[in-house]
Coordinates of C-alpha atoms and ligand atoms in Angstrom, one line a residue:
X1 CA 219.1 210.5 22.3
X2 CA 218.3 214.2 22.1
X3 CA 220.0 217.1 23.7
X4 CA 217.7 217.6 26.5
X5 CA 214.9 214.5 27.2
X6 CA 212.0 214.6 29.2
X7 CA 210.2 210.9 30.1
X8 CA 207.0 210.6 31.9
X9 CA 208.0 213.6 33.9
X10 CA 205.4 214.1 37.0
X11 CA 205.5 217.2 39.2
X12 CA 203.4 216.0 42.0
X13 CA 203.7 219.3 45.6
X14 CA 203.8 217.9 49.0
X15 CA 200.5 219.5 49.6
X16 CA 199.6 216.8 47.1
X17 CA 198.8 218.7 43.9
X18 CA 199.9 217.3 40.8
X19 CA 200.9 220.3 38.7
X20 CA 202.8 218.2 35.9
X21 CA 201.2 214.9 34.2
X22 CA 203.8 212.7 32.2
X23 CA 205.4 215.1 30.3
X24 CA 207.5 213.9 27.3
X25 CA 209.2 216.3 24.9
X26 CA 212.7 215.8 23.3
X27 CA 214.5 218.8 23.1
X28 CA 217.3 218.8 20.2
X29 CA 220.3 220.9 20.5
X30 CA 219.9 224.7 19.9
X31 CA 216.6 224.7 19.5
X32 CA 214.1 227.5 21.0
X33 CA 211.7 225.4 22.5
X34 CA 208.2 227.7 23.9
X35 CA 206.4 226.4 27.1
X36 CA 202.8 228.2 26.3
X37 CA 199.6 227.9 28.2
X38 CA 197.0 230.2 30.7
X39 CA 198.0 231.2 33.9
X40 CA 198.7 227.6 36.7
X41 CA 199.6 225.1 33.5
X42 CA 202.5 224.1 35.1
X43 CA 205.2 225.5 32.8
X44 CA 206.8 226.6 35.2
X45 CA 206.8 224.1 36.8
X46 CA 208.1 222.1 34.3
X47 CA 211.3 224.9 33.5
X48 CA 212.0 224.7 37.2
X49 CA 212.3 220.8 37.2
X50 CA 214.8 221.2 34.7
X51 CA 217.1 223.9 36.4
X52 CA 217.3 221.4 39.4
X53 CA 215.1 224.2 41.3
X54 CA 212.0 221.5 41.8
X55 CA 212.7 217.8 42.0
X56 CA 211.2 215.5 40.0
X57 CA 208.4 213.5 41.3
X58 CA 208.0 210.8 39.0
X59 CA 209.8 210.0 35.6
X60 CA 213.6 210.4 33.9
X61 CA 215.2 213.4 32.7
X62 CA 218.3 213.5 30.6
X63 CA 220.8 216.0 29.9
X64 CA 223.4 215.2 27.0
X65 CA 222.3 211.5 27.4
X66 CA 223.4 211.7 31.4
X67 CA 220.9 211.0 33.7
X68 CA 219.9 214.1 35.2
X69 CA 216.9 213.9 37.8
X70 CA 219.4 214.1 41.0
X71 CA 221.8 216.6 39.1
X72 CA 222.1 219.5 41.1
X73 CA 221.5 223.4 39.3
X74 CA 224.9 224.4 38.8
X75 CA 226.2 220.8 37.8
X76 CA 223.4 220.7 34.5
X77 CA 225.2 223.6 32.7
X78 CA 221.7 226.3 32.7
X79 CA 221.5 229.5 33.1
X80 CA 218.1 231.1 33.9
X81 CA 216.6 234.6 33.1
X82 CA 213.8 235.4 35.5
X83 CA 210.8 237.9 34.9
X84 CA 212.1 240.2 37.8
X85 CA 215.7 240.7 35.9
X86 CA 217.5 239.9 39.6
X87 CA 220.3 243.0 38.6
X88 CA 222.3 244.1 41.5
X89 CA 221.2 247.6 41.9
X90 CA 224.5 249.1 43.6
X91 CA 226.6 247.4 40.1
X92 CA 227.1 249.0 37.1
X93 CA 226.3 246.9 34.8
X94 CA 230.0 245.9 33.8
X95 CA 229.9 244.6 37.4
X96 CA 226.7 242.9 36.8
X97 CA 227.9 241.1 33.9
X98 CA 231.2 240.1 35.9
X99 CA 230.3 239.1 38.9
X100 CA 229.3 235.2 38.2
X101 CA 232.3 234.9 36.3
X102 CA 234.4 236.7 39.2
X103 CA 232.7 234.1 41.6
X104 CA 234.2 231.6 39.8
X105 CA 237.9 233.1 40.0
X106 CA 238.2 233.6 36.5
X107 CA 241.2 235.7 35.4
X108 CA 240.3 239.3 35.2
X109 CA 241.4 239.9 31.6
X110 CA 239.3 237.2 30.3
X111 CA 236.8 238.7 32.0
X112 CA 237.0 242.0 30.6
X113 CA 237.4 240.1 26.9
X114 CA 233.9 238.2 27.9
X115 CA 232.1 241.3 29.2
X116 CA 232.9 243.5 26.1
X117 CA 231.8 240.6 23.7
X118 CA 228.4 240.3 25.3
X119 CA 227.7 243.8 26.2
X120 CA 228.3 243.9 21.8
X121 CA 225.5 240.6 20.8
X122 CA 223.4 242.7 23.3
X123 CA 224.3 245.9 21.8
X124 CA 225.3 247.8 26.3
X125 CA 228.4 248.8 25.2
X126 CA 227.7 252.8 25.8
X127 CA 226.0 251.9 28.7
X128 CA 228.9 249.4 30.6
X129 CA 229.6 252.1 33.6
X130 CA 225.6 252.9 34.2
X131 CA 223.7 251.4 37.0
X132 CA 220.5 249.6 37.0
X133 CA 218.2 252.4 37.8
X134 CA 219.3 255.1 34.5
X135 CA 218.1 252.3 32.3
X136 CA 215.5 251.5 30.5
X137 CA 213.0 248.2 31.1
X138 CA 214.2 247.0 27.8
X139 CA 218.2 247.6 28.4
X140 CA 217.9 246.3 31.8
X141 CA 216.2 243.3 30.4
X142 CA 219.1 242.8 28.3
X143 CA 221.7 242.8 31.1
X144 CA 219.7 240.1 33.1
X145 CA 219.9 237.9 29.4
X146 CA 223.4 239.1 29.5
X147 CA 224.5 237.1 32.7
X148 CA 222.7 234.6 31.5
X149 CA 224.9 234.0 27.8
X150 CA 228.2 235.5 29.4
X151 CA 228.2 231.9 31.4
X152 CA 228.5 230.1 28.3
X153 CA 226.6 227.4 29.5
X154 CA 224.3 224.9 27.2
X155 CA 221.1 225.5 28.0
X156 CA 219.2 228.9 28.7
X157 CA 216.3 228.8 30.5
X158 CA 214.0 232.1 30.3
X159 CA 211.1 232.3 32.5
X160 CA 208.3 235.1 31.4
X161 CA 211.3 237.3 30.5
X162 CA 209.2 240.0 28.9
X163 CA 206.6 240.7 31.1
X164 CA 207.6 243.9 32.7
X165 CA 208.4 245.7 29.4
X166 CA 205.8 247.3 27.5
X167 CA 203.6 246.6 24.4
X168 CA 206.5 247.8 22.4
X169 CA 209.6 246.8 24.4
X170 CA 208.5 243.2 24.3
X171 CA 208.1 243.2 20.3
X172 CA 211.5 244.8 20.3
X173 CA 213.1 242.6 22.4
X174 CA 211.6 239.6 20.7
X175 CA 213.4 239.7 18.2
X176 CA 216.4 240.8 19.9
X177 CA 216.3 237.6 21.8
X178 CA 216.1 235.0 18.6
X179 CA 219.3 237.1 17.2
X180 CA 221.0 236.2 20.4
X181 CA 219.8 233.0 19.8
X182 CA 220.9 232.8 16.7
X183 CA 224.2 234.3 17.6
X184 CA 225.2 231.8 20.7
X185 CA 223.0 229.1 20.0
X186 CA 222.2 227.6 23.2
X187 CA 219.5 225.2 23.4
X188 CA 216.7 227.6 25.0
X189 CA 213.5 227.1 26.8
X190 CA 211.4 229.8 26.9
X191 CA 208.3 230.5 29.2
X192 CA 205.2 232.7 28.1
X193 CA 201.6 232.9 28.6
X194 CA 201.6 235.0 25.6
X195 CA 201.0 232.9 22.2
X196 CA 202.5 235.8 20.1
X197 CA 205.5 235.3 21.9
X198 CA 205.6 232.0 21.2
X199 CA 204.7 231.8 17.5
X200 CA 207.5 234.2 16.6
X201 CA 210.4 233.1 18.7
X202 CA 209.6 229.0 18.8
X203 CA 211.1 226.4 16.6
X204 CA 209.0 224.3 18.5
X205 CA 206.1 225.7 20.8
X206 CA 204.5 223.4 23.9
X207 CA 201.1 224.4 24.6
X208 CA 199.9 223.1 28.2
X209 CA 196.8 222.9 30.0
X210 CA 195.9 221.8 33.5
X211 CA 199.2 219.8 33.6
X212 CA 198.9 218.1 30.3
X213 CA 200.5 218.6 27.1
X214 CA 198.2 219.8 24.3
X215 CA 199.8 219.5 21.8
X216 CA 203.8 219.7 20.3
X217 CA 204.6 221.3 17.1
X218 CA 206.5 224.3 15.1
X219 CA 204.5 227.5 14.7
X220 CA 202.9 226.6 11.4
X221 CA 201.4 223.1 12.5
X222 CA 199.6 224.5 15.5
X223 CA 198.4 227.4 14.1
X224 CA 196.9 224.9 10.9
X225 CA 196.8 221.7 12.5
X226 CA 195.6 222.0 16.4
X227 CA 194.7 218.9 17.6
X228 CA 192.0 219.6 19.5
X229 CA 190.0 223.1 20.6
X230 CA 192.1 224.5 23.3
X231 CA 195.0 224.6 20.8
X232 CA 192.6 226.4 18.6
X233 CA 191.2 228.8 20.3
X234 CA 194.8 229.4 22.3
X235 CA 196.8 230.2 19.2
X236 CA 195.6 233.4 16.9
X237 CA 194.8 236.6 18.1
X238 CA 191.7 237.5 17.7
X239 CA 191.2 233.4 18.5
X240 CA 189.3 231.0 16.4
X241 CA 185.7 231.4 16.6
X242 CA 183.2 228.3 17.1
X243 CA 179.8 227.9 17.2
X244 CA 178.2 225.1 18.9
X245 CA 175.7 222.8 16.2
X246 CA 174.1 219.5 16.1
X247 CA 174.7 217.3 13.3
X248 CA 171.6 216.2 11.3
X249 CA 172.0 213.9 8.4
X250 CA 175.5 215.2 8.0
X251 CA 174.5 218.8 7.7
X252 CA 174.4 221.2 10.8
X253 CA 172.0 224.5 11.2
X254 CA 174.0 227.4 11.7
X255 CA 172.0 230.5 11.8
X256 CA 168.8 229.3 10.4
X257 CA 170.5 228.0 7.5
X258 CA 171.8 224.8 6.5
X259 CA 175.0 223.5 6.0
X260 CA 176.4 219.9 4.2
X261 CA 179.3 218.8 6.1
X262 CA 180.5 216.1 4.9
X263 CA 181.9 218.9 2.2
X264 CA 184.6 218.9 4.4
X265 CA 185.1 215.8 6.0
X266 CA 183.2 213.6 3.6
X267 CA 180.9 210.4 4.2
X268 CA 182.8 210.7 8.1
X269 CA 180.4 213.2 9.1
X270 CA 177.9 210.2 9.6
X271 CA 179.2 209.1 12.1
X272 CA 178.2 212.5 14.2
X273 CA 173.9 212.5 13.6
X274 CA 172.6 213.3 16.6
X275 CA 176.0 214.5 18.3
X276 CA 177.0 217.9 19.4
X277 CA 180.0 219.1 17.1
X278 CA 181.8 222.7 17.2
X279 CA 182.5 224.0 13.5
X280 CA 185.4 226.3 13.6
X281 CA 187.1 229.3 11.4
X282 CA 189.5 231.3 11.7
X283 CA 188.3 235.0 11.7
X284 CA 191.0 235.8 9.2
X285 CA 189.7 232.8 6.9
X286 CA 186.8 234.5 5.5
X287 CA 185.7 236.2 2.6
X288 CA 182.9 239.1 2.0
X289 CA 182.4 238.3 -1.5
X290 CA 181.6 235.3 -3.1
X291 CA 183.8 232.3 -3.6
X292 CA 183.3 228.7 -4.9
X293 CA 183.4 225.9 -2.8
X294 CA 182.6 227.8 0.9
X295 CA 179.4 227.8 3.3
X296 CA 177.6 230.9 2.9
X297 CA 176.9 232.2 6.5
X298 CA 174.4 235.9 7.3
X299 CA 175.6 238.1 10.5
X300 CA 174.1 241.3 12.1
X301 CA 177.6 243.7 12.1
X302 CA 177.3 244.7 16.1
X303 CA 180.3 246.5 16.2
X304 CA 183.9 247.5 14.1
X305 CA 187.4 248.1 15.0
X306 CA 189.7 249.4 12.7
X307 CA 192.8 248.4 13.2
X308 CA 194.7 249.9 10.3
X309 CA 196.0 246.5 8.1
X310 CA 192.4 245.5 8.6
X311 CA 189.5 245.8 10.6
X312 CA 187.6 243.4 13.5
X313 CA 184.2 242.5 12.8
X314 CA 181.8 241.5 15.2
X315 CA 179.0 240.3 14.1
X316 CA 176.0 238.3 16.1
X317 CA 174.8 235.2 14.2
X318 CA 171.1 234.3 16.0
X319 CA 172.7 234.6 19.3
X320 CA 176.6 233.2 18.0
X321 CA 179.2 235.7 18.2
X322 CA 181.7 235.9 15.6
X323 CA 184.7 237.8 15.1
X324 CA 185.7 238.2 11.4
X325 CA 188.9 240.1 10.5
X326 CA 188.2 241.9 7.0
X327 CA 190.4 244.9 4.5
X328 CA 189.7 247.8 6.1
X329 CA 188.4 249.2 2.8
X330 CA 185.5 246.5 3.1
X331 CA 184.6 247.9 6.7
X332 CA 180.5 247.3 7.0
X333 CA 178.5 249.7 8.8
X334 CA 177.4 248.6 12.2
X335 CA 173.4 247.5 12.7
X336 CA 173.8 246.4 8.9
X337 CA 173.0 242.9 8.1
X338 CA 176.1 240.9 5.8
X339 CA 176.5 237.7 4.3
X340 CA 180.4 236.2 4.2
X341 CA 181.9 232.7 2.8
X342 CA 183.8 230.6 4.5
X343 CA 185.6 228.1 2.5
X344 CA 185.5 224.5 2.8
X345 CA 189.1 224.3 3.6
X346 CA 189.3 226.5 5.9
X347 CA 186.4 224.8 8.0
X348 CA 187.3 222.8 11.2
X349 CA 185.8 220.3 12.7
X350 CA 185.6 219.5 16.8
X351 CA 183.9 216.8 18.8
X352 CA 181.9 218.9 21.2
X353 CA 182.4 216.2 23.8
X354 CA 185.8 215.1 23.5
X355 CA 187.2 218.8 22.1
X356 CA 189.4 216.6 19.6
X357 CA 189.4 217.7 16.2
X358 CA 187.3 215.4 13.1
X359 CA 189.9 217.0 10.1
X360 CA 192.5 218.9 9.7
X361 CA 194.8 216.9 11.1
X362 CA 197.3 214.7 9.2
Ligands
LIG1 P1 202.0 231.1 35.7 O1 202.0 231.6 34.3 O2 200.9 231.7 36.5 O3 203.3 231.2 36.4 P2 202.4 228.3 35.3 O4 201.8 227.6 34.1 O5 203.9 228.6 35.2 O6 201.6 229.6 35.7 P3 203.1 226.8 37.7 O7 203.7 228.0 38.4 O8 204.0 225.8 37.1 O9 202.1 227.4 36.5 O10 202.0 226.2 38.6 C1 201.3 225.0 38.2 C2 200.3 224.7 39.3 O11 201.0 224.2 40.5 C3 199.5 225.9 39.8 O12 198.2 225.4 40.0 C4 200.1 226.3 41.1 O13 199.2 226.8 42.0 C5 200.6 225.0 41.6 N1 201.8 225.2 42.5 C6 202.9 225.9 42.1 N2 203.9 225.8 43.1 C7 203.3 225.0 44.1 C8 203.7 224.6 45.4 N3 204.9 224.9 45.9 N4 202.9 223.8 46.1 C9 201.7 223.5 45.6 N5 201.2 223.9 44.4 C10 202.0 224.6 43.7

């Protein structure tokens, strides 16, 4: 059995709401597992279930192989780092860093040993005597993971932990985080609304919707295999675009032109005359000039953002807006009309009705 292992778990309120729909996941030991999804998916839910902070309304959760569900907090061995970093303000943060450890009567020198080794992974050890208030988001951010790895407990448990650092903070704690990671190698679940986050910090990302589990996988499978279109549009910034066609003898109109589909999915496509399908690229995915094997689609440029490593098209396609990401060398001017390929392979598929995806995944 794995590490950490979720069965059927159901998070149903008293007032009734059912915030968590049988959950399943199996969580290996030392990985950096990434709850993702918008804003009321139930990930947190889901973390607090596991702390012991929510019980569990229906289903089995294991820690270690133990049956955990009546477990209380401090008996599963987690430690959790909130989005408000819960410092003690009147502590330096030496004191900060001590004071679980003191709770638990441990012998002052091995203390002092355990605060100087973590104040070095987290890189605080010019800034031990200094309280709370003279430092910075980011350093603060690090004592809070601080308390949390000082415990040397199995499984860390970080809810939204970067959301009160800035644009740049976050990037550089990001990575900072992993190293920890990498360094103590607690089995970690992670918390984020934020699908950067959780492409480059997961092993393994969760992306959750309305309770439900989209879909499992590492970065690379659900940014190239999404199951269905919510992953798809969720993961890649700017997201995947899609424009809505109806499938007529296996070819679809897409801007007054028309296009053979069953170049991508072959005689399959059939099976769709008459339906409602979305066809979906990636804005990256794209070429401006010519290339074999690709659908050759016309846009009106509406507007350009240069970025600096490229530039954001936006282009208008008889009413379909598109997003194409493009060197910045190739910039178009805007009110121009231009013609772009997308290649076969790059195309996917969706059932309009039941948001599953037709290829692409295998
Ligand atoms: P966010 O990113 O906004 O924190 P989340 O994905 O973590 O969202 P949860 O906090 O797990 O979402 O909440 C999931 C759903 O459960 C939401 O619709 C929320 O309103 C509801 N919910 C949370 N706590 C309770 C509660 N104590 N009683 C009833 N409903 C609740």
């Amino acid at each position: 059995m794995a590490y950490l292992s979720l069965k059927d778990i159901n998070k149903i309120y008293p007032n009734g709401f059912h915030a968590v729909h049988n959950f399943n996941l199996e969580i290996e030991q030392g990985e950096f597992i990434v709850f993702v999804g918008p804003s009321g998916c139930g990930k947190s839910t889901t973390l607090r279930m596991i702390a012991g902070l929510e019980n569990i309304s229906k289903g089995e959760f294991y820690i270690d192989g133990k049956y955990a569900n009546e477990m209380r907090p401090r008996e599963r061995g987690v430690a959790m780092v909130f989005q408000s970093y819960a410092l003690y303000p009147h502590l330096s943060v030496y004191d900060n860093l001590a004071f679980g450890l003191s709770l638990q009567g441990i012998d002052e020198d091995v203390i002092e040993e355990r605060v100087l080794a973590t104040a070095k992974i987290l890189g605080l050890s010019d800034y031990l005597d200094r309280k709370p208030r003279a430092l910075s988001g980011g350093q603060r951010q690090r004592v809070a993971v601080g308390r949390a790895i000082i415990r040397k407990v199995g499984i860390f448990l970080m809810d939204e932990p970067l959301s009160n650092l800035d644009a740049k903070q976050r990037v550089t704690m990001r990575s900072e985080i992993t190293d920890i990671h990498r360094k103590v190698g607690s089995t970690t679940i992670y918390v984020t609304h934020d699908q950067t986050e959780a492409m480059t910090m997961a092993d393994r990302i969760v992306v959750m919707k309305d309770g439900y589990i989209q879909q499992v996988g590492n970065p690379y499978e659900l940014y190239f295999k999404p199951v269905n279109l919510f992953v798809a549009g969720f993961i890649g910034e700017p997201p995947m675009n899609f424009v809505r066609a109806t499938v007529n003898d296996g070819c679809v109109e897409i801007a007054g032109e028309k296009h053979d589909l069953s170049l991508v999915v072959g005689e399959r496509i059939n099976e769709y005359n008459g339906k409602d399908i979305m066809f979906g690229f990636r804005p990256e995915a794209i070429s401006l000039a010519e290339v074999e094997n690709s659908f050759k689609l016309s846009a009106d440029v509406e507007l350009t953002e240069l970025l600096g490593d490229n530039t954001n098209v936006y282009v208008d396609m008889m009413g379909d807006k598109v997003i194409l990401k493009v060197d910045p060398h190739d910039t178009p001017k805007m009110d121009t009309r231009i013609s772009y390929c997308v290649p076969h392979k790059n195309v996917y598929l969706f059932d309009a009705e039941t948001e599953t995806v037709i290829n692409k995944y295998e």
